[in-house]
Amino acid sequence: MRAILGWGARLAGSWSENKGGPWGPSGDGGSGGEGGGGGDGPRSPWGQPPRRRRPIGAPGNIASFEDFWKKSRDRFGGRFPQQDGKPYWLYGLAVFLLLWVIFTSFHVIGPQERGVVTLFGRYSRTLGSGVGMTLPSPIERVDKIDVGQIRSIDIPAGDPNRQNLIITGDSNIIDVAYTVRWSIRDPQLYLYSLDNPDATIGEVAESAMRAIMATVSLDDAIGSGRSDVEQRAGLLMQQMLDRYGAGVRIEGLAIKQSDPPEAVIDAFKRVSAAQQSAQGDINNARTYALQITARAQGDATAFDKVYAQYKLAPEVTRRRLYYETMERVLSKVDKTVVEAPGITPYLALPAVQKPAPEGAAK
Amino acid sequence: MSRILRNPISLAFLAILVLIVAGSTFATVPETKQAVIVRFGQPVRVVNAYHPGQDFGGTGAGLIARYPFVEQLVWIDKRILNVDMDSQQVLSTDQQRLQVDAFARYRIVDPVRMYVSARTTDRVSDALKPILSSAIRNELGKRPFAALLSPERGQLMTNIRNAMNGFAHRYGAEVIDVRIKRADLPEGSTTDSAYQRMRTAREQEAGSIRAQGYKQAQIIRADADAEAASIYAEAYGKDPDFYDFYRAMQSYETTFSPNAAEGQPPQGKTTIILSPENDYLREFRGRK
């Protein structure tokens, strides 16, 4: 159908071209564009000078239109105008067909693209990157598919604050957000296997994630087991999609967020607070342990040193230590020497006690 | 005749006529569609019908011809189609409720049967939807709540698929896969009680973590005390008599010195009353 329209537009274009009317290159837009200027035979098809372009509706237009009409009447009333025995429109047709064939036979396939070629709707082959050649348009068609691009789907889609609650294997509820990255592995499978493949991938992702989450415990799901869940869900997705023949490769599944639901998050925070305080207790105990053992070792070593000296000269060392200690002790305290035998010393206890508060006050 | 051919208007008319006839004779069948050719309302043959294991390119897709005006083409999707079930509540055997959302994938394997019974794929989807609902309700209702979450879901899904397939067969369809998309606790009291359980479980965990921490701390302290004691015992055990003396000296110094404990204010004034009989004053008394 496009071809017919194009042909008509081209014909109209070639007629007006002859007259130099306003329907020159400016008027022959649309699909007839490639061949629109081709009606002039020996002249270049694009030779229409720009100065001839006038806006439609300008006063000159009426004159041109009358001119065109007169000539058209001449043409249809008599023979087709000819040059070298061939009608102009045949040249136009030839040029148009040539351009059509060129434009629809060569296809530039980008480095990440594949071109899926169908011959009258039937899959024929897949073009790699570079310039590919096919039969012209109505016969063969090319659908370009970007196989290098990694697409991603966010679940839950839309509002990031919306909770996506999933039940874990131990009947707890968690709020999970994740991203699926995928690419097209087999362009023809991708095109022909599934009705709406993109939506299917999203649904499969949701199903797979829930199936895997139903096998793990809450602690694994929000903590250490995440990467395992990601991997298993990705694998399960791939299996399901392969079963559909989707031609899609799951590049990876990433859990962005895996938390307890808002309603219970406080209780979870209390657990981590308990962990902190337990760790604090243990740290304090370790500090105490270090102190007390170090002190024991220090004391023991000191004793060993003194004992080593003592061993060399027991009596002298013992006396020396005794006097030194007594010296230190007695030099700092009040002393009273009482001549003991036969006398019962009178001990003025209040007097002894009296200086005590003074001393404390100092 | 040549006059007609020469007249561009009649030429164009002729061309349009040819195009119409060609258009209703030839058709291109894409890979994604099956075509049932219907003659006076009666399906006569199928082009590009689905056969399992066929590669694209080897199917019946492509240019086909039929009798113009007499035979019509009915397009039927060849791809895998989707039935999405509306979310519904399922009651497990232990009277727990679960909000289930599922989908099934099917494809038309018998286009003629499908054309006769349903005409369009939308109607097949509409017909399969309640079947999917009831199959899921039946299957899930036979199991306890815990089983609905367990890995044996796979078997469950196969049962549902088989149940659906018996019905889908009538529409020339084949169910490939049934999956539970979401299985949530229903809003309200069920969810709240689940949250309550999670909360208490966490509190229990928090308590146990605290207790464990205390226990470990105590063990660490006791171990350290024991080690210190053994170090002391080993060192002082070499000569208990000397230890007694040595420790007594240290103790006197600590006890009687006003500022023995470093950095602390003196704990009180000490007055010592010595008897000349004291050993310290032995020499003070002079030799006897």
XYZ file of C-alpha atoms in Angstrom:
650
model
C 0.000 0.000 0.000
C 2.864 2.282 0.789
C 4.194 1.602 -2.639
C 0.978 2.743 -4.275
C 0.812 5.912 -2.267
C 4.381 6.623 -3.037
C 3.791 6.058 -6.683
C 0.857 8.422 -6.727
C 2.723 11.103 -4.901
C 5.654 10.654 -7.189
C 3.431 10.985 -10.245
C 1.901 14.138 -8.915
C 5.362 15.360 -8.169
C 6.601 14.732 -11.654
C 3.675 16.540 -13.255
C 4.070 19.613 -11.180
C 7.792 19.445 -11.718
C 7.274 19.992 -15.404
C 5.395 23.155 -14.784
C 7.725 24.425 -12.151
C 4.633 24.852 -10.014
C 4.418 25.005 -6.262
C 4.135 21.241 -5.967
C 7.771 20.801 -6.607
C 10.006 19.224 -4.045
C 8.230 21.128 -1.314
C 4.926 19.473 -2.035
C 5.890 15.859 -2.462
C 6.649 14.869 1.090
C 5.858 11.513 2.580
C 6.876 8.233 1.116
C 7.120 9.600 -2.381
C 10.052 11.745 -1.347
C 12.781 9.603 -2.819
C 11.389 9.678 -6.304
C 9.583 12.985 -6.261
C 12.124 14.908 -8.191
C 12.715 12.235 -10.774
C 10.276 13.258 -13.501
C 12.474 15.552 -15.513
C 14.348 13.063 -17.582
C 17.735 14.502 -18.428
C 17.651 17.086 -15.702
C 18.879 16.110 -12.312
C 16.016 14.833 -10.209
C 16.986 17.192 -7.429
C 17.668 20.066 -9.758
C 14.656 22.041 -8.662
C 16.132 25.359 -7.555
C 15.044 26.517 -4.154
C 13.908 29.903 -5.403
C 10.983 28.197 -7.041
C 9.608 27.110 -3.747
C 6.693 29.269 -2.907
C 4.268 28.908 -0.077
C 0.994 27.357 -1.077
C -1.677 29.984 -1.339
C 0.624 32.703 -2.639
C -0.834 34.714 -5.544
C 1.492 33.036 -8.034
C 0.028 29.727 -7.140
C -3.196 30.346 -8.995
C -1.379 31.110 -12.186
C 0.713 27.989 -11.786
C -2.289 25.886 -11.081
C -4.066 27.145 -14.206
C -0.954 26.527 -16.149
C -0.741 23.038 -14.749
C -4.368 22.338 -15.513
C -4.064 23.477 -19.102
C -1.032 21.377 -19.717
C -2.585 18.434 -18.010
C -5.569 18.694 -20.257
C -3.276 18.773 -23.235
C -1.556 15.715 -21.930
C -4.608 13.617 -21.228
C -6.413 14.760 -24.322
C -3.603 13.867 -26.656
C -0.587 11.638 -26.352
C 1.741 11.392 -23.426
C 4.558 13.887 -23.750
C 7.578 11.996 -24.842
C 11.281 12.443 -25.130
C 13.411 9.930 -26.972
C 10.213 7.973 -27.463
C 9.729 7.228 -23.741
C 7.250 8.825 -21.359
C 8.688 10.886 -18.503
C 6.941 8.929 -15.817
C 8.742 5.761 -16.800
C 12.015 7.435 -15.831
C 10.467 8.473 -12.586
C 9.294 4.990 -11.897
C 12.705 3.547 -12.647
C 14.515 5.995 -10.360
C 11.982 5.483 -7.637
C 12.248 1.718 -7.832
C 16.019 1.913 -7.792
C 16.027 4.084 -4.673
C 13.433 1.882 -3.055
C 15.498 -1.213 -3.681
C 18.659 0.437 -2.362
C 17.022 1.783 0.760
C 15.230 -1.408 1.646
C 17.932 -3.905 0.693
C 20.874 -2.616 2.669
C 20.656 -2.466 6.382
C 23.201 -1.056 8.772
C 23.186 -3.232 11.869
C 24.888 -1.611 14.845
C 27.600 -3.394 16.819
C 25.175 -4.458 19.534
C 22.314 -5.191 17.206
C 21.008 -8.170 15.338
C 18.678 -7.952 12.381
C 15.962 -10.566 12.277
C 15.014 -11.141 8.645
C 11.590 -12.383 7.680
C 10.695 -13.482 4.165
C 6.980 -12.794 3.732
C 6.585 -13.083 7.485
C 8.546 -16.315 7.783
C 11.747 -16.162 9.780
C 14.640 -16.557 7.408
C 17.893 -15.587 9.152
C 19.506 -13.268 11.621
C 21.949 -10.615 10.447
C 25.005 -9.901 12.523
C 26.433 -6.441 12.992
C 27.704 -4.587 9.935
C 25.936 -3.985 6.658
C 23.460 -6.703 5.789
C 21.728 -7.306 2.488
C 18.207 -8.558 2.048
C 15.647 -8.647 -0.692
C 13.785 -5.330 -0.962
C 11.040 -4.356 1.361
C 7.765 -6.075 0.792
C 9.556 -9.356 0.290
C 11.976 -9.328 3.191
C 11.768 -7.267 6.303
C 14.335 -6.609 9.004
C 13.580 -6.086 12.682
C 16.573 -4.671 14.508
C 16.974 -5.917 18.053
C 19.524 -4.569 20.480
C 21.085 -7.612 22.114
C 23.880 -5.776 23.911
C 21.687 -3.526 25.962
C 21.066 -4.670 29.511
C 17.563 -3.804 30.526
C 16.340 -3.680 34.057
C 13.068 -4.094 35.866
C 12.503 -2.732 39.351
C 10.198 -4.595 41.666
C 8.104 -3.136 43.169
C 7.721 -0.758 40.262
C 6.922 2.878 40.796
C 6.825 4.382 44.249
C 9.949 3.251 46.119
C 8.222 3.666 49.479
C 5.577 1.106 48.688
C 6.143 -2.072 50.628
C 6.543 -5.328 48.761
C 5.824 -7.881 51.438
C 6.993 -11.446 51.028
C 6.526 -14.388 53.362
C 9.689 -16.240 54.270
C 10.048 -19.949 54.941
C 9.539 -19.495 58.669
C 6.250 -17.589 58.138
C 7.723 -14.194 58.777
C 7.076 -11.198 56.596
C 9.754 -9.072 55.007
C 9.762 -6.041 52.772
C 11.888 -6.646 49.687
C 12.856 -4.460 46.743
C 15.007 -5.792 43.948
C 16.131 -5.197 40.390
C 16.299 -7.720 37.584
C 18.808 -7.107 34.832
C 18.252 -8.962 31.603
C 19.209 -8.924 27.969
C 18.000 -10.534 24.788
C 19.810 -13.742 23.985
C 17.903 -15.006 20.943
C 16.319 -12.147 19.023
C 13.957 -14.358 17.056
C 12.738 -16.195 20.160
C 12.289 -12.872 21.892
C 10.202 -11.588 18.999
C 8.065 -14.635 18.373
C 7.700 -16.698 21.542
C 5.899 -14.580 24.035
C 3.024 -12.220 23.962
C 4.402 -9.202 25.842
C 7.794 -10.575 26.969
C 8.686 -7.557 29.124
C 5.670 -7.948 31.391
C 6.284 -11.683 31.523
C 9.799 -11.167 32.844
C 8.455 -8.989 35.633
C 5.868 -11.552 36.637
C 8.344 -14.392 36.468
C 10.735 -12.403 38.636
C 8.097 -11.879 41.266
C 7.091 -15.504 41.249
C 10.685 -16.745 41.406
C 11.630 -14.381 44.204
C 8.683 -15.494 46.287
C 9.358 -19.150 45.623
C 12.957 -18.791 46.795
C 12.103 -16.594 49.754
C 9.667 -19.294 50.871
C 12.626 -21.628 51.359
C 14.838 -19.403 53.489
C 14.525 -18.183 57.015
C 13.953 -14.595 57.999
C 17.503 -14.147 59.218
C 18.930 -15.426 55.960
C 16.560 -13.296 53.929
C 17.507 -10.041 55.593
C 21.100 -10.897 56.292
C 23.744 -13.300 55.198
C 21.598 -15.350 52.813
C 20.843 -12.476 50.465
C 23.387 -13.248 47.798
C 22.338 -16.873 47.845
C 18.722 -15.824 47.363
C 19.713 -13.523 44.514
C 21.552 -16.284 42.778
C 18.869 -18.918 43.211
C 16.061 -16.595 42.166
C 18.026 -15.614 39.059
C 18.533 -19.256 38.188
C 14.896 -20.114 38.737
C 13.861 -17.185 36.550
C 16.157 -18.378 33.811
C 14.672 -21.873 33.999
C 11.123 -20.590 33.828
C 11.859 -18.282 30.923
C 13.748 -20.983 29.055
C 10.707 -23.142 29.420
C 8.663 -20.479 27.687
C 11.385 -20.178 25.055
C 11.615 -16.487 25.792
C 15.100 -16.008 24.332
C 16.025 -13.885 27.314
C 19.120 -14.080 29.473
C 18.873 -13.086 33.116
C 22.052 -11.148 33.765
C 21.460 -10.865 37.444
C 19.096 -10.141 40.211
C 20.043 -7.666 42.897
C 18.223 -7.228 46.177
C 18.272 -3.515 46.871
C 16.497 -3.714 50.153
C 15.431 -6.569 52.370
C 14.072 -5.370 55.673
C 11.471 -6.309 58.209
C 8.194 -4.478 57.609
C 7.826 -1.053 59.175
C 5.343 -2.344 61.732
C 7.927 -4.527 63.442
C 11.148 -2.700 62.715
C 11.384 -1.431 66.305
C 11.557 -4.950 67.645
C 14.391 -5.656 65.230
C 16.204 -2.569 66.391
C 15.912 -3.820 69.948
C 17.645 -6.991 68.891
C 20.557 -5.099 67.479
C 20.638 -2.956 70.615
C 20.801 -6.167 72.660
C 23.613 -7.395 70.463
C 25.489 -4.161 71.076
C 25.046 -4.314 74.806
C 26.005 -7.979 74.978
C 29.101 -7.190 72.991
C 29.781 -4.326 75.381
C 29.540 -6.653 78.364
C 31.917 -9.072 76.776
C 34.372 -6.309 75.948
C 34.317 -5.065 79.534
C 34.966 -8.569 80.793
C 37.884 -8.920 78.395
C 39.335 -5.653 79.666
C 39.038 -6.888 83.240
C 40.612 -10.199 82.283
C 43.550 -8.501 80.640
C 44.062 -6.222 83.611
C 43.912 -8.912 86.209
C 46.169 -11.383 84.442
C 48.675 -8.680 83.584
C 48.701 -7.603 87.188
C 49.167 -11.166 88.377
C 52.032 -11.622 85.998
C 53.574 -8.346 87.122
C 53.262 -9.216 90.776
C 54.593 -12.687 90.214
C 57.572 -11.398 88.268
C 58.342 -8.820 90.946
C 58.173 -11.482 93.599
C 60.422 -13.737 91.555
C 63.054 -11.020 91.266
C 63.032 -10.268 94.966
C 63.009 -13.950 95.748
C 66.054 -14.463 93.576
C 67.929 -11.859 95.652
C 66.611 -13.313 98.851
C 67.863 -16.719 97.885
C 71.405 -15.391 97.576
C 71.487 -14.002 101.103
C 68.311 -14.868 102.940
C 68.933 -13.412 106.378
C 70.415 -10.090 105.258
C 67.804 -9.481 102.615
C 65.026 -10.252 104.961
C 66.341 -7.814 107.548
C 66.972 -5.161 104.921
C 63.469 -5.432 103.538
C 62.084 -5.307 107.017
C 63.936 -2.169 108.029
C 63.297 -0.416 104.776
C 59.613 -1.041 105.015
C 59.439 -0.030 108.647
C 61.328 3.094 107.827
C 58.892 4.044 105.159
C 55.916 3.205 107.261
C 56.975 4.726 110.539
C 58.543 7.851 109.096
C 55.149 9.064 107.981
C 53.077 8.305 111.025
C 52.822 9.520 114.629
C 54.702 7.306 116.935
C 54.579 6.799 120.651
C 57.031 4.579 122.407
C 55.871 3.197 125.681
C 58.197 1.686 128.238
C 56.234 -1.397 128.708
C 57.082 -3.795 131.521
C 55.468 -3.111 134.872
C 53.556 -0.065 133.727
C 50.065 -0.162 132.458
C 50.019 2.527 129.886
C 47.146 4.925 129.982
C 45.764 5.193 126.611
C 43.788 8.369 126.066
C 41.564 6.980 123.393
C 39.670 10.219 122.671
C 42.976 12.017 122.347
C 44.186 9.406 119.975
C 41.087 9.642 117.953
C 40.851 13.417 118.109
C 43.355 14.346 115.455
C 41.677 12.063 113.011
C 39.061 14.540 111.712
C 41.716 17.236 111.515
C 43.846 14.964 109.411
C 40.931 14.151 107.231
C 40.151 17.835 106.857
C 43.620 18.663 105.672
C -9.133 -2.875 -25.381
C -6.070 -0.886 -26.260
C -8.123 2.251 -25.782
C -8.966 1.171 -22.267
C -5.335 0.438 -21.564
C -4.312 3.777 -22.897
C -6.758 5.688 -20.763
C -4.974 6.276 -17.448
C -8.192 6.379 -15.442
C -9.365 2.986 -16.588
C -5.800 1.771 -16.212
C -5.767 2.883 -12.604
C -9.151 1.307 -12.053
C -7.900 -1.971 -13.437
C -4.806 -1.815 -11.306
C -6.879 -1.269 -8.176
C -9.063 -4.214 -9.090
C -6.024 -6.430 -9.535
C -4.681 -5.251 -6.204
C -7.917 -6.072 -4.416
C -8.018 -9.549 -5.860
C -4.343 -10.114 -5.073
C -4.853 -8.751 -1.582
C -7.629 -11.184 -0.849
C -5.763 -14.087 -2.423
C -2.306 -13.719 -0.945
C -1.456 -13.124 2.640
C 1.726 -13.209 4.655
C 1.524 -15.254 7.806
C 3.940 -13.951 10.443
C 5.755 -16.236 12.833
C 3.660 -15.035 15.717
C 0.301 -16.033 14.283
C -1.568 -19.095 13.207
C -4.107 -18.659 10.462
C -7.320 -20.611 10.246
C -8.779 -20.488 6.775
C -12.529 -20.347 6.968
C -14.764 -21.066 3.994
C -18.333 -19.829 4.496
C -17.898 -19.948 8.257
C -16.450 -23.448 8.159
C -12.767 -23.855 9.067
C -11.066 -25.801 6.296
C -7.377 -25.690 7.090
C -4.728 -24.176 9.324
C -1.554 -22.445 8.275
C 1.442 -22.128 10.565
C -0.126 -24.277 13.268
C 1.888 -24.785 16.433
C 3.957 -27.952 16.627
C 6.214 -28.473 19.574
C 9.913 -28.331 18.937
C 9.676 -26.526 15.626
C 12.324 -23.955 14.867
C 11.374 -20.604 13.504
C 11.876 -20.576 9.772
C 10.795 -24.194 9.500
C 7.172 -23.457 10.261
C 4.332 -22.761 7.886
C 4.734 -19.000 8.133
C 5.255 -17.009 4.968
C 3.311 -16.217 1.840
C 0.109 -18.188 1.389
C -2.659 -18.171 -1.183
C -6.354 -18.878 -0.791
C -9.485 -18.493 -2.853
C -10.372 -14.821 -2.847
C -13.669 -13.731 -1.264
C -14.692 -17.325 -0.590
C -12.155 -18.021 2.108
C -11.454 -15.779 5.061
C -8.436 -15.768 7.308
C -8.818 -15.858 11.051
C -5.684 -14.923 12.952
C -4.907 -16.739 16.149
C -1.938 -15.923 18.299
C 0.789 -18.521 18.240
C 2.767 -17.042 21.102
C 2.518 -17.935 24.748
C -0.397 -16.067 26.249
C -1.105 -14.995 29.767
C -4.046 -15.492 32.104
C -3.840 -13.334 35.162
C -5.997 -14.373 38.046
C -7.584 -11.771 40.282
C -6.198 -11.840 43.764
C -8.304 -14.085 46.007
C -8.349 -15.499 49.503
C -7.607 -19.149 50.044
C -8.375 -21.044 53.209
C -5.898 -23.718 54.215
C -6.873 -26.873 56.082
C -5.812 -25.322 59.372
C -8.160 -22.359 58.769
C -5.418 -19.899 57.921
C -6.177 -17.377 55.245
C -3.821 -16.505 52.456
C -4.214 -13.863 49.776
C -3.093 -15.484 46.536
C -2.336 -13.927 43.184
C -1.449 -16.305 40.376
C -0.943 -16.432 36.663
C -0.995 -19.155 34.032
C 0.652 -19.295 30.650
C -0.951 -21.105 27.795
C -0.766 -21.393 24.082
C -3.270 -22.371 21.417
C -2.289 -25.790 20.104
C -5.479 -26.595 18.241
C -6.531 -23.451 16.395
C -9.580 -25.034 14.727
C -11.034 -26.224 18.006
C -10.291 -22.896 19.546
C -11.935 -21.063 16.640
C -15.059 -23.182 16.878
C -15.378 -22.944 20.650
C -14.184 -19.450 21.453
C -13.351 -17.478 18.269
C -10.862 -15.159 19.989
C -8.009 -15.673 22.415
C -9.488 -13.064 24.746
C -12.454 -15.306 25.269
C -10.178 -18.245 25.975
C -8.434 -16.159 28.626
C -11.784 -15.166 30.097
C -12.863 -18.783 30.194
C -9.619 -19.967 31.784
C -9.590 -17.332 34.491
C -12.330 -18.844 36.694
C -10.867 -22.294 36.112
C -7.520 -21.094 37.376
C -9.201 -19.530 40.401
C -11.113 -22.616 41.375
C -8.180 -24.965 40.687
C -5.990 -22.880 42.949
C -8.625 -22.693 45.642
C -9.162 -26.446 45.524
C -5.501 -27.393 45.540
C -4.409 -24.930 48.192
C -7.434 -25.698 50.342
C -6.258 -29.275 50.677
C -3.083 -28.341 52.438
C -2.003 -26.864 55.719
C -0.731 -23.328 55.742
C 2.906 -24.290 56.177
C 2.813 -26.435 53.052
C 1.695 -23.472 50.974
C 4.955 -21.761 51.720
C 7.182 -24.767 51.427
C 9.306 -25.847 48.503
C 6.789 -28.498 47.517
C 4.884 -25.742 45.816
C 6.297 -27.188 42.598
C 4.144 -30.297 42.879
C 1.199 -28.127 43.803
C 1.597 -26.111 40.651
C 1.789 -29.234 38.534
C -1.492 -30.436 40.017
C -3.153 -27.116 39.279
C -1.802 -27.171 35.766
C -3.125 -30.658 35.141
C -6.506 -29.698 36.523
C -6.614 -26.708 34.202
C -5.399 -28.616 31.192
C -8.409 -30.909 31.188
C -10.546 -27.863 30.690
C -8.246 -25.879 28.448
C -8.174 -28.806 26.059
C -11.745 -27.972 25.052
C -10.574 -24.608 23.829
C -7.675 -26.073 21.920
C -5.334 -24.561 24.467
C -2.520 -26.059 26.482
C -1.496 -24.665 29.837
C 2.271 -24.553 30.056
C 2.827 -23.204 33.480
C 0.957 -22.024 36.541
C 2.759 -19.846 39.030
C 1.822 -18.149 42.232
C 2.876 -14.566 41.847
C 2.141 -13.427 45.354
C 0.954 -15.229 48.453
C 0.387 -12.767 51.234
C -1.340 -12.818 54.534
C -4.584 -10.884 54.217
C -4.640 -7.358 55.600
C -6.003 -6.933 59.099
C -5.966 -9.325 61.997
C -3.970 -12.069 60.291
C -1.168 -9.722 59.361
C -1.299 -8.065 62.751
C -0.992 -11.343 64.582
C 1.898 -12.297 62.327
C 3.564 -9.009 63.182
C 2.880 -9.622 66.856
C 4.527 -13.023 66.601
C 7.525 -11.504 64.842
C 7.809 -8.873 67.545
C 7.711 -11.362 70.404
C 10.164 -13.597 68.604
C 12.530 -10.649 68.319
C 12.109 -9.749 71.942
C 12.897 -13.292 72.885
C 15.970 -13.135 70.729
C 17.022 -9.834 72.266
C 16.649 -11.276 75.771
C 18.598 -14.357 74.907
C 21.364 -12.300 73.317
C 21.657 -10.185 76.455
C 21.764 -13.281 78.660
C 24.349 -14.898 76.461
C 26.450 -11.766 76.599
C 26.261 -11.726 80.385
C 27.159 -15.377 80.545
C 30.160 -14.980 78.304
C 31.326 -11.933 80.222
C 31.116 -13.831 83.495
C 33.013 -16.770 82.063
C 35.732 -14.489 80.778
C 36.066 -12.842 84.188
C 36.146 -16.144 86.049
C 38.717 -17.557 83.663
C 40.898 -14.525 84.188
C 40.591 -14.791 87.965
C 41.534 -18.433 87.827
C 44.508 -17.723 85.654
C 45.683 -14.947 87.917
C 45.339 -17.245 90.919
C 47.368 -19.918 89.230
C 50.079 -17.414 88.327
C 50.248 -16.236 91.936
C 50.252 -19.764 93.263
C 53.036 -20.793 90.979
C 55.216 -17.830 91.908
C 54.538 -17.684 95.640
C 54.405 -21.434 96.104
C 58.165 -21.581 95.732
C 58.640 -20.285 99.265
C 55.491 -19.740 101.281
C 57.453 -18.476 104.250
C 59.176 -15.742 102.303
C 55.908 -14.899 100.639
C 54.338 -14.403 104.008
C 57.073 -11.957 104.949
C 57.167 -10.193 101.591
C 53.439 -9.760 101.415
C 53.310 -8.572 105.029
C 55.809 -5.854 104.216
C 53.730 -4.718 101.275
C 50.618 -4.839 103.345
C 52.096 -2.704 106.169
C 53.169 -0.151 103.680
C 49.730 0.009 102.127
C 47.885 -0.003 105.403
C 49.907 2.446 107.445
C 51.018 4.941 104.855
C 48.565 7.839 104.749
C 48.862 8.213 101.011
C 49.699 4.730 100.045
C 47.037 4.361 97.438
C 48.197 6.633 94.651
C 45.957 9.455 93.639
C 43.594 9.003 96.561
C 43.278 11.298 99.559
C 44.768 9.920 102.784
C 42.330 7.671 104.480
C 43.074 8.829 107.958
C 45.893 9.492 110.310
C 47.741 6.617 111.850
C 49.195 6.707 115.306
C 51.412 3.841 116.257
C 52.221 3.026 119.856
C 55.312 0.949 119.969
C 56.443 -1.168 122.800
C 60.207 -1.271 123.270
C 59.798 -5.013 123.087
C 58.982 -4.535 119.434
C 61.410 -6.231 117.150
C 61.977 -3.009 115.242
C 63.273 -1.364 118.369
C 65.544 -4.242 119.281
C 68.660 -2.282 118.467
C 67.102 0.884 119.913
C 67.038 -0.755 123.305
C 70.708 -1.323 123.049
C 72.561 -4.579 123.351
C 71.927 -6.438 126.507
